[in-house]
Amino acid sequence: MEANKLHNSSINTIKIILIIILFLIIFSIALLIYYKITKITNETNDNSNNIQTGNNYSVSNEPLRKENITQEEGIELAKQFLTNIGYDKETIKTVETQKLSNSREEDYKIITNSNLEVLVDINKAKVNSFFDNNNYTVNQTSLDEDEAKTVLLEKYDVLKGENDYELVSFEKESNDVWTGYFNKKYGELYNKYQGITLKIIPELDKIVTVAYFDEEFEDTEIIVSKEDAINIAKNKIEVNNIESINAYLSIEKSNLFVETLEDINFDEENLEDTNYIVRKVWRVDIRQNNNLNILSFFVDVETGEIIGGDGIR
């Protein structure tokens, strides 16, 4: 009798041990499956949010990267840019971080041994501008405007990348420096906030300044008529004090002109991270009687909102 009880107890103990072992095996398999699924999901999300570039890091599709680039990555971008425009022997002298006023944007300011300066956007991982801080003297100006423009266009071809900009204006700033303004064209309008400004000394075959602008805008439908835009702008000033009004389509960036016009004590310096936008507008220029100033109002062609303006003397 005692032998049977002992035998049954042993069988029960073995069953319990087997159940525990089976449970541990099932739990381990489930944990492994969960880990694999989680890993695949994370890799898929990472791939969908990033585009591989020619560099050893990736640039996010999102407006802002989750992580800023390091100084080493900024230096590498600067070196690639300098090599592209013919300065492949440069060494880096100093690197410092600078922040634009009233903005979240930060740049690495990189100076080379030859006093060349490159500003690299820390968050967007791209070169914003280049300056040759040296003084040059041209003994004799031998190139005419067409020849200088040919040099400018050759330099632009090196800098434009995949951008499709047009030369909007070309002018001689001094005896030596010529400047070209390249902008993106939408229909018949140019977006001056999207393009490249390029300064050269053609006689020396040198680029002295490059500035990139990349503020796109939505090419919205014109819903507000020219006449309505004029009436909207007229409501902002004394109607009896108008000498002449002119209105035309333009691409402009929003600003706080109206706020400062309505409140002389308005202080823009106290604002942080103001969200400025680029829009298609009716630019309404109003000249007032007995006043040399022209007040301009930017009336959004889609919403009729005054998004900004300026005063021209």
Short mmCIF file of C-alpha atoms in Angstrom, two decimals:
data_model
loop_
_atom_site.label_atom_id
_atom_site.label_comp_id
_atom_site.label_asym_id
_atom_site.label_seq_id
_atom_site.Cartn_x
_atom_site.Cartn_y
_atom_site.Cartn_z
CA MET A 1 0.00 0.00 0.00
CA GLU A 2 2.79 2.36 0.97
CA ALA A 3 4.65 1.38 -2.20
CA ASN A 4 1.65 2.38 -4.38
CA LYS A 5 1.36 5.78 -2.67
CA LEU A 6 5.06 6.41 -3.17
CA HIS A 7 4.78 5.40 -6.83
CA ASN A 8 1.80 7.72 -7.46
CA SER A 9 3.57 10.63 -5.73
CA SER A 10 6.60 10.20 -7.97
CA ILE A 11 4.41 10.19 -11.07
CA ASN A 12 2.69 13.42 -9.96
CA THR A 13 6.04 15.09 -9.29
CA ILE A 14 7.29 14.13 -12.76
CA LYS A 15 4.08 15.50 -14.33
CA ILE A 16 4.52 18.82 -12.54
CA ILE A 17 8.16 19.06 -13.66
CA LEU A 18 7.17 18.28 -17.27
CA ILE A 19 4.42 20.90 -17.18
CA ILE A 20 6.88 23.51 -15.87
CA ILE A 21 9.43 22.60 -18.56
CA LEU A 22 6.75 22.80 -21.27
CA PHE A 23 5.62 26.20 -20.01
CA LEU A 24 9.19 27.51 -20.03
CA ILE A 25 9.68 26.29 -23.61
CA ILE A 26 6.44 27.94 -24.81
CA PHE A 27 7.31 31.19 -22.99
CA SER A 28 10.81 31.25 -24.52
CA ILE A 29 9.45 30.72 -28.04
CA ALA A 30 6.85 33.49 -27.58
CA LEU A 31 9.53 35.88 -26.28
CA LEU A 32 11.77 35.12 -29.25
CA ILE A 33 8.93 35.75 -31.73
CA TYR A 34 8.08 39.07 -30.06
CA TYR A 35 11.72 40.18 -30.22
CA LYS A 36 11.96 39.36 -33.95
CA ILE A 37 8.73 41.20 -34.81
CA THR A 38 9.77 44.27 -32.82
CA LYS A 39 13.18 44.38 -34.52
CA ILE A 40 11.70 44.10 -38.03
CA THR A 41 9.13 46.84 -37.28
CA ASN A 42 11.79 49.24 -36.01
CA GLU A 43 14.03 48.62 -39.02
CA THR A 44 11.10 49.24 -41.38
CA ASN A 45 10.23 52.53 -39.67
CA ASP A 46 13.85 53.67 -39.76
CA ASN A 47 14.12 52.94 -43.47
CA SER A 48 10.88 54.76 -44.32
CA ASN A 49 11.91 57.91 -42.46
CA ASN A 50 15.41 58.23 -43.88
CA ILE A 51 17.02 58.73 -47.28
CA GLN A 52 20.58 57.54 -47.73
CA THR A 53 22.87 60.25 -49.04
CA GLY A 54 26.36 60.14 -50.47
CA ASN A 55 27.66 60.70 -46.94
CA ASN A 56 28.03 58.14 -44.19
CA TYR A 57 24.84 59.22 -42.46
CA SER A 58 21.25 59.73 -43.46
CA VAL A 59 18.99 62.75 -43.76
CA SER A 60 15.46 62.48 -42.42
CA ASN A 61 12.38 63.02 -44.58
CA GLU A 62 10.88 64.85 -41.63
CA PRO A 63 11.19 68.66 -41.40
CA LEU A 64 13.70 68.31 -38.57
CA ARG A 65 16.17 65.51 -37.91
CA LYS A 66 15.78 63.64 -34.64
CA GLU A 67 19.49 64.17 -34.00
CA ASN A 68 21.80 66.98 -35.06
CA ILE A 69 24.95 66.16 -36.99
CA THR A 70 28.22 66.10 -35.09
CA GLN A 71 31.08 68.52 -35.62
CA GLU A 72 32.98 65.77 -37.47
CA GLU A 73 30.07 65.30 -39.88
CA GLY A 74 29.80 69.07 -40.37
CA ILE A 75 33.52 69.27 -41.15
CA GLU A 76 33.19 66.45 -43.68
CA LEU A 77 30.34 68.27 -45.44
CA ALA A 78 32.42 71.47 -45.54
CA LYS A 79 35.43 69.62 -46.97
CA GLN A 80 33.27 68.01 -49.68
CA PHE A 81 31.90 71.43 -50.63
CA LEU A 82 35.35 73.03 -50.74
CA THR A 83 36.71 70.20 -52.87
CA ASN A 84 33.78 70.62 -55.24
CA ILE A 85 34.69 74.28 -55.90
CA GLY A 86 38.41 73.64 -56.24
CA TYR A 87 39.79 73.92 -52.69
CA ASP A 88 40.94 70.36 -52.02
CA LYS A 89 44.08 71.27 -50.03
CA GLU A 90 42.34 73.14 -47.20
CA THR A 91 42.78 72.23 -43.54
CA ILE A 92 40.27 73.17 -40.84
CA LYS A 93 41.44 75.89 -38.46
CA THR A 94 38.43 76.53 -36.20
CA VAL A 95 34.88 75.24 -35.70
CA GLU A 96 32.24 76.99 -33.62
CA THR A 97 28.47 76.76 -33.20
CA GLN A 98 26.35 79.81 -33.92
CA LYS A 99 22.60 80.30 -33.58
CA LEU A 100 20.54 82.65 -35.70
CA SER A 101 18.52 85.22 -33.75
CA ASN A 102 14.80 84.45 -33.22
CA SER A 103 15.33 80.97 -34.67
CA ARG A 104 15.95 77.37 -33.69
CA GLU A 105 18.43 77.00 -36.53
CA GLU A 106 22.08 76.47 -35.69
CA ASP A 107 25.15 76.35 -37.91
CA TYR A 108 28.69 75.09 -37.61
CA LYS A 109 30.91 78.01 -38.61
CA ILE A 110 33.99 76.37 -40.09
CA ILE A 111 37.12 78.42 -40.90
CA THR A 112 40.05 77.04 -42.91
CA ASN A 113 43.75 77.87 -42.92
CA SER A 114 43.21 80.09 -46.01
CA ASN A 115 40.50 82.16 -44.27
CA LEU A 116 37.64 80.47 -46.12
CA GLU A 117 34.35 80.21 -44.18
CA VAL A 118 31.66 77.55 -44.56
CA LEU A 119 28.38 77.54 -42.62
CA VAL A 120 26.81 74.08 -42.25
CA ASP A 121 23.22 73.65 -41.02
CA ILE A 122 23.45 71.42 -37.94
CA ASN A 123 19.93 70.01 -38.21
CA LYS A 124 19.43 69.79 -41.97
CA ALA A 125 22.95 68.51 -42.67
CA LYS A 126 23.70 70.82 -45.59
CA VAL A 127 25.94 73.74 -46.49
CA ASN A 128 24.13 77.07 -46.08
CA SER A 129 26.79 79.46 -47.30
CA PHE A 130 30.44 80.03 -48.21
CA PHE A 131 32.60 83.15 -47.89
CA ASP A 132 36.13 83.85 -49.05
CA ASN A 133 37.26 86.38 -46.44
CA ASN A 134 40.42 87.35 -48.28
CA ASN A 135 40.97 90.65 -50.11
CA TYR A 136 41.85 90.42 -53.79
CA THR A 137 43.03 93.05 -56.23
CA VAL A 138 42.51 92.90 -59.96
CA ASN A 139 45.08 95.07 -61.72
CA GLN A 140 43.10 95.37 -64.92
CA THR A 141 39.49 94.47 -65.73
CA SER A 142 39.59 92.69 -69.04
CA LEU A 143 36.24 90.86 -69.17
CA ASP A 144 33.03 92.41 -70.44
CA GLU A 145 29.56 91.57 -69.07
CA ASP A 146 28.94 88.61 -71.40
CA GLU A 147 32.32 87.07 -70.59
CA ALA A 148 31.77 87.56 -66.86
CA LYS A 149 28.32 85.95 -67.15
CA THR A 150 29.86 82.94 -68.89
CA VAL A 151 32.22 82.44 -65.92
CA LEU A 152 29.31 82.86 -63.50
CA LEU A 153 27.20 80.21 -65.25
CA GLU A 154 30.13 77.79 -65.25
CA LYS A 155 30.48 78.20 -61.49
CA TYR A 156 26.72 77.86 -61.01
CA ASP A 157 26.72 74.51 -62.85
CA VAL A 158 29.14 73.19 -60.23
CA LEU A 159 27.01 74.41 -57.33
CA LYS A 160 23.42 73.83 -58.42
CA GLY A 161 23.26 70.07 -57.78
CA GLU A 162 19.81 68.79 -58.72
CA ASN A 163 18.21 72.24 -58.40
CA ASP A 164 16.58 73.85 -61.42
CA TYR A 165 17.02 77.60 -60.94
CA GLU A 166 17.10 80.46 -63.42
CA LEU A 167 19.40 83.47 -63.52
CA VAL A 168 17.08 86.33 -62.53
CA SER A 169 19.58 89.17 -62.36
CA PHE A 170 23.29 89.78 -62.87
CA GLU A 171 25.15 92.87 -61.77
CA LYS A 172 28.57 94.29 -61.11
CA GLU A 173 28.92 95.21 -57.45
CA SER A 174 32.39 96.73 -57.64
CA ASN A 175 35.34 96.93 -59.98
CA ASP A 176 36.06 93.26 -59.38
CA VAL A 177 32.97 91.43 -58.04
CA TRP A 178 30.00 90.28 -60.13
CA THR A 179 26.85 88.89 -58.48
CA GLY A 180 24.27 86.52 -59.92
CA TYR A 181 20.87 85.75 -58.38
CA PHE A 182 19.41 82.36 -59.31
CA ASN A 183 15.83 81.55 -58.23
CA LYS A 184 13.16 78.90 -58.68
CA LYS A 185 10.43 79.89 -61.13
CA TYR A 186 6.75 79.05 -60.63
CA GLY A 187 4.74 80.02 -63.69
CA GLU A 188 5.67 83.64 -64.28
CA LEU A 189 6.83 84.31 -60.71
CA TYR A 190 10.22 83.80 -59.10
CA ASN A 191 10.58 82.65 -55.50
CA LYS A 192 13.42 84.81 -54.18
CA TYR A 193 13.51 82.67 -51.04
CA GLN A 194 14.49 79.57 -53.00
CA GLY A 195 17.73 79.72 -54.94
CA ILE A 196 21.43 80.56 -54.93
CA THR A 197 23.23 83.89 -54.71
CA LEU A 198 26.69 83.68 -56.23
CA LYS A 199 29.49 86.26 -56.18
CA ILE A 200 32.62 85.84 -58.30
CA ILE A 201 35.76 87.60 -59.44
CA PRO A 202 35.82 86.38 -63.05
CA GLU A 203 39.33 87.69 -63.84
CA LEU A 204 40.73 85.53 -61.05
CA ASP A 205 38.29 82.65 -61.68
CA LYS A 206 37.30 82.80 -58.00
CA ILE A 207 34.06 82.25 -56.12
CA VAL A 208 33.95 84.67 -53.20
CA THR A 209 30.41 84.10 -51.86
CA VAL A 210 27.76 81.38 -52.12
CA ALA A 211 24.42 81.59 -50.29
CA TYR A 212 21.73 78.91 -50.54
CA PHE A 213 18.05 79.64 -49.90
CA ASP A 214 15.57 76.78 -49.75
CA GLU A 215 12.16 77.99 -48.63
CA GLU A 216 9.59 76.35 -50.89
CA PHE A 217 6.00 77.50 -51.14
CA GLU A 218 2.70 76.01 -52.21
CA ASP A 219 1.62 77.34 -55.63
CA THR A 220 -1.94 78.09 -54.51
CA GLU A 221 -4.95 78.95 -56.64
CA ILE A 222 -5.82 82.65 -57.01
CA ILE A 223 -9.19 83.04 -55.29
CA VAL A 224 -8.97 86.65 -54.12
CA SER A 225 -9.23 89.13 -57.02
CA LYS A 226 -6.88 92.06 -57.52
CA GLU A 227 -9.68 94.52 -56.72
CA ASP A 228 -10.57 92.71 -53.48
CA ALA A 229 -6.91 92.66 -52.44
CA ILE A 230 -6.69 96.42 -52.97
CA ASN A 231 -9.79 96.97 -50.81
CA ILE A 232 -8.39 94.72 -48.08
CA ALA A 233 -5.14 96.73 -48.04
CA LYS A 234 -6.97 100.09 -48.10
CA ASN A 235 -8.74 99.14 -44.87
CA LYS A 236 -5.38 99.32 -43.11
CA ILE A 237 -4.77 103.03 -43.72
CA GLU A 238 -6.62 106.36 -44.07
CA VAL A 239 -8.50 106.06 -47.38
CA ASN A 240 -8.58 109.86 -47.89
CA ASN A 241 -4.80 110.01 -47.75
CA ILE A 242 -4.10 107.81 -50.82
CA GLU A 243 -2.37 109.26 -53.85
CA SER A 244 -1.92 106.08 -55.93
CA ILE A 245 -2.34 102.30 -55.68
CA ASN A 246 -0.62 99.55 -57.64
CA ALA A 247 -1.12 95.79 -57.17
CA TYR A 248 0.63 92.82 -58.74
CA LEU A 249 1.27 89.13 -58.08
CA SER A 250 4.39 88.23 -56.13
CA ILE A 251 5.89 85.56 -53.90
CA GLU A 252 6.58 86.98 -50.45
CA LYS A 253 7.39 85.83 -46.93
CA SER A 254 5.13 86.64 -44.01
CA ASN A 255 6.40 89.18 -41.50
CA LEU A 256 5.23 91.43 -38.68
CA PHE A 257 4.95 94.67 -40.69
CA VAL A 258 1.23 95.11 -39.98
CA GLU A 259 1.75 94.56 -36.26
CA THR A 260 4.48 97.21 -36.14
CA LEU A 261 2.37 99.57 -38.27
CA GLU A 262 -0.57 99.29 -35.88
CA ASP A 263 1.51 99.42 -32.70
CA ILE A 264 4.62 101.62 -32.70
CA ASN A 265 5.69 99.97 -29.42
CA PHE A 266 5.56 96.47 -30.86
CA ASP A 267 8.90 94.72 -30.19
CA GLU A 268 9.71 91.86 -32.56
CA GLU A 269 12.87 91.04 -30.61
CA ASN A 270 10.77 89.55 -27.81
CA LEU A 271 9.36 86.88 -30.10
CA GLU A 272 10.92 83.43 -30.39
CA ASP A 273 10.48 80.74 -33.09
CA THR A 274 8.09 82.87 -35.17
CA ASN A 275 6.63 80.71 -37.94
CA TYR A 276 7.25 82.69 -41.13
CA ILE A 277 5.76 81.27 -44.35
CA VAL A 278 6.26 81.92 -48.06
CA ARG A 279 3.06 82.48 -50.04
CA LYS A 280 1.74 83.75 -53.37
CA VAL A 281 0.26 87.17 -52.70
CA TRP A 282 -1.13 90.32 -54.22
CA ARG A 283 1.50 92.90 -53.37
CA VAL A 284 -0.46 96.13 -52.96
CA ASP A 285 1.72 99.27 -53.06
CA ILE A 286 0.04 102.39 -51.68
CA ARG A 287 1.55 105.86 -51.96
CA GLN A 288 0.09 108.42 -49.58
CA ASN A 289 -0.38 112.15 -50.24
CA ASN A 290 2.48 114.40 -49.13
CA ASN A 291 4.55 111.33 -48.29
CA LEU A 292 7.47 109.85 -50.17
CA ASN A 293 6.90 106.45 -48.56
CA ILE A 294 5.14 103.56 -50.26
CA LEU A 295 3.39 101.14 -47.94
CA SER A 296 3.19 97.60 -49.32
CA PHE A 297 0.77 94.95 -48.08
CA PHE A 298 1.03 91.22 -48.87
CA VAL A 299 -2.51 89.88 -49.38
CA ASP A 300 -2.70 86.08 -49.62
CA VAL A 301 -4.27 85.15 -52.99
CA GLU A 302 -6.11 82.18 -51.47
CA THR A 303 -7.29 83.39 -48.05
CA GLY A 304 -7.31 87.19 -48.37
CA GLU A 305 -5.26 87.47 -45.18
CA ILE A 306 -2.60 90.19 -44.95
CA ILE A 307 0.48 88.12 -44.09
CA GLY A 308 2.94 91.03 -44.01
CA GLY A 309 4.31 94.00 -45.92
CA ASP A 310 7.04 96.60 -45.97
CA GLY A 311 7.67 100.30 -46.32
CA ILE A 312 9.62 101.58 -49.32
CA ARG A 313 11.04 105.10 -49.33
#
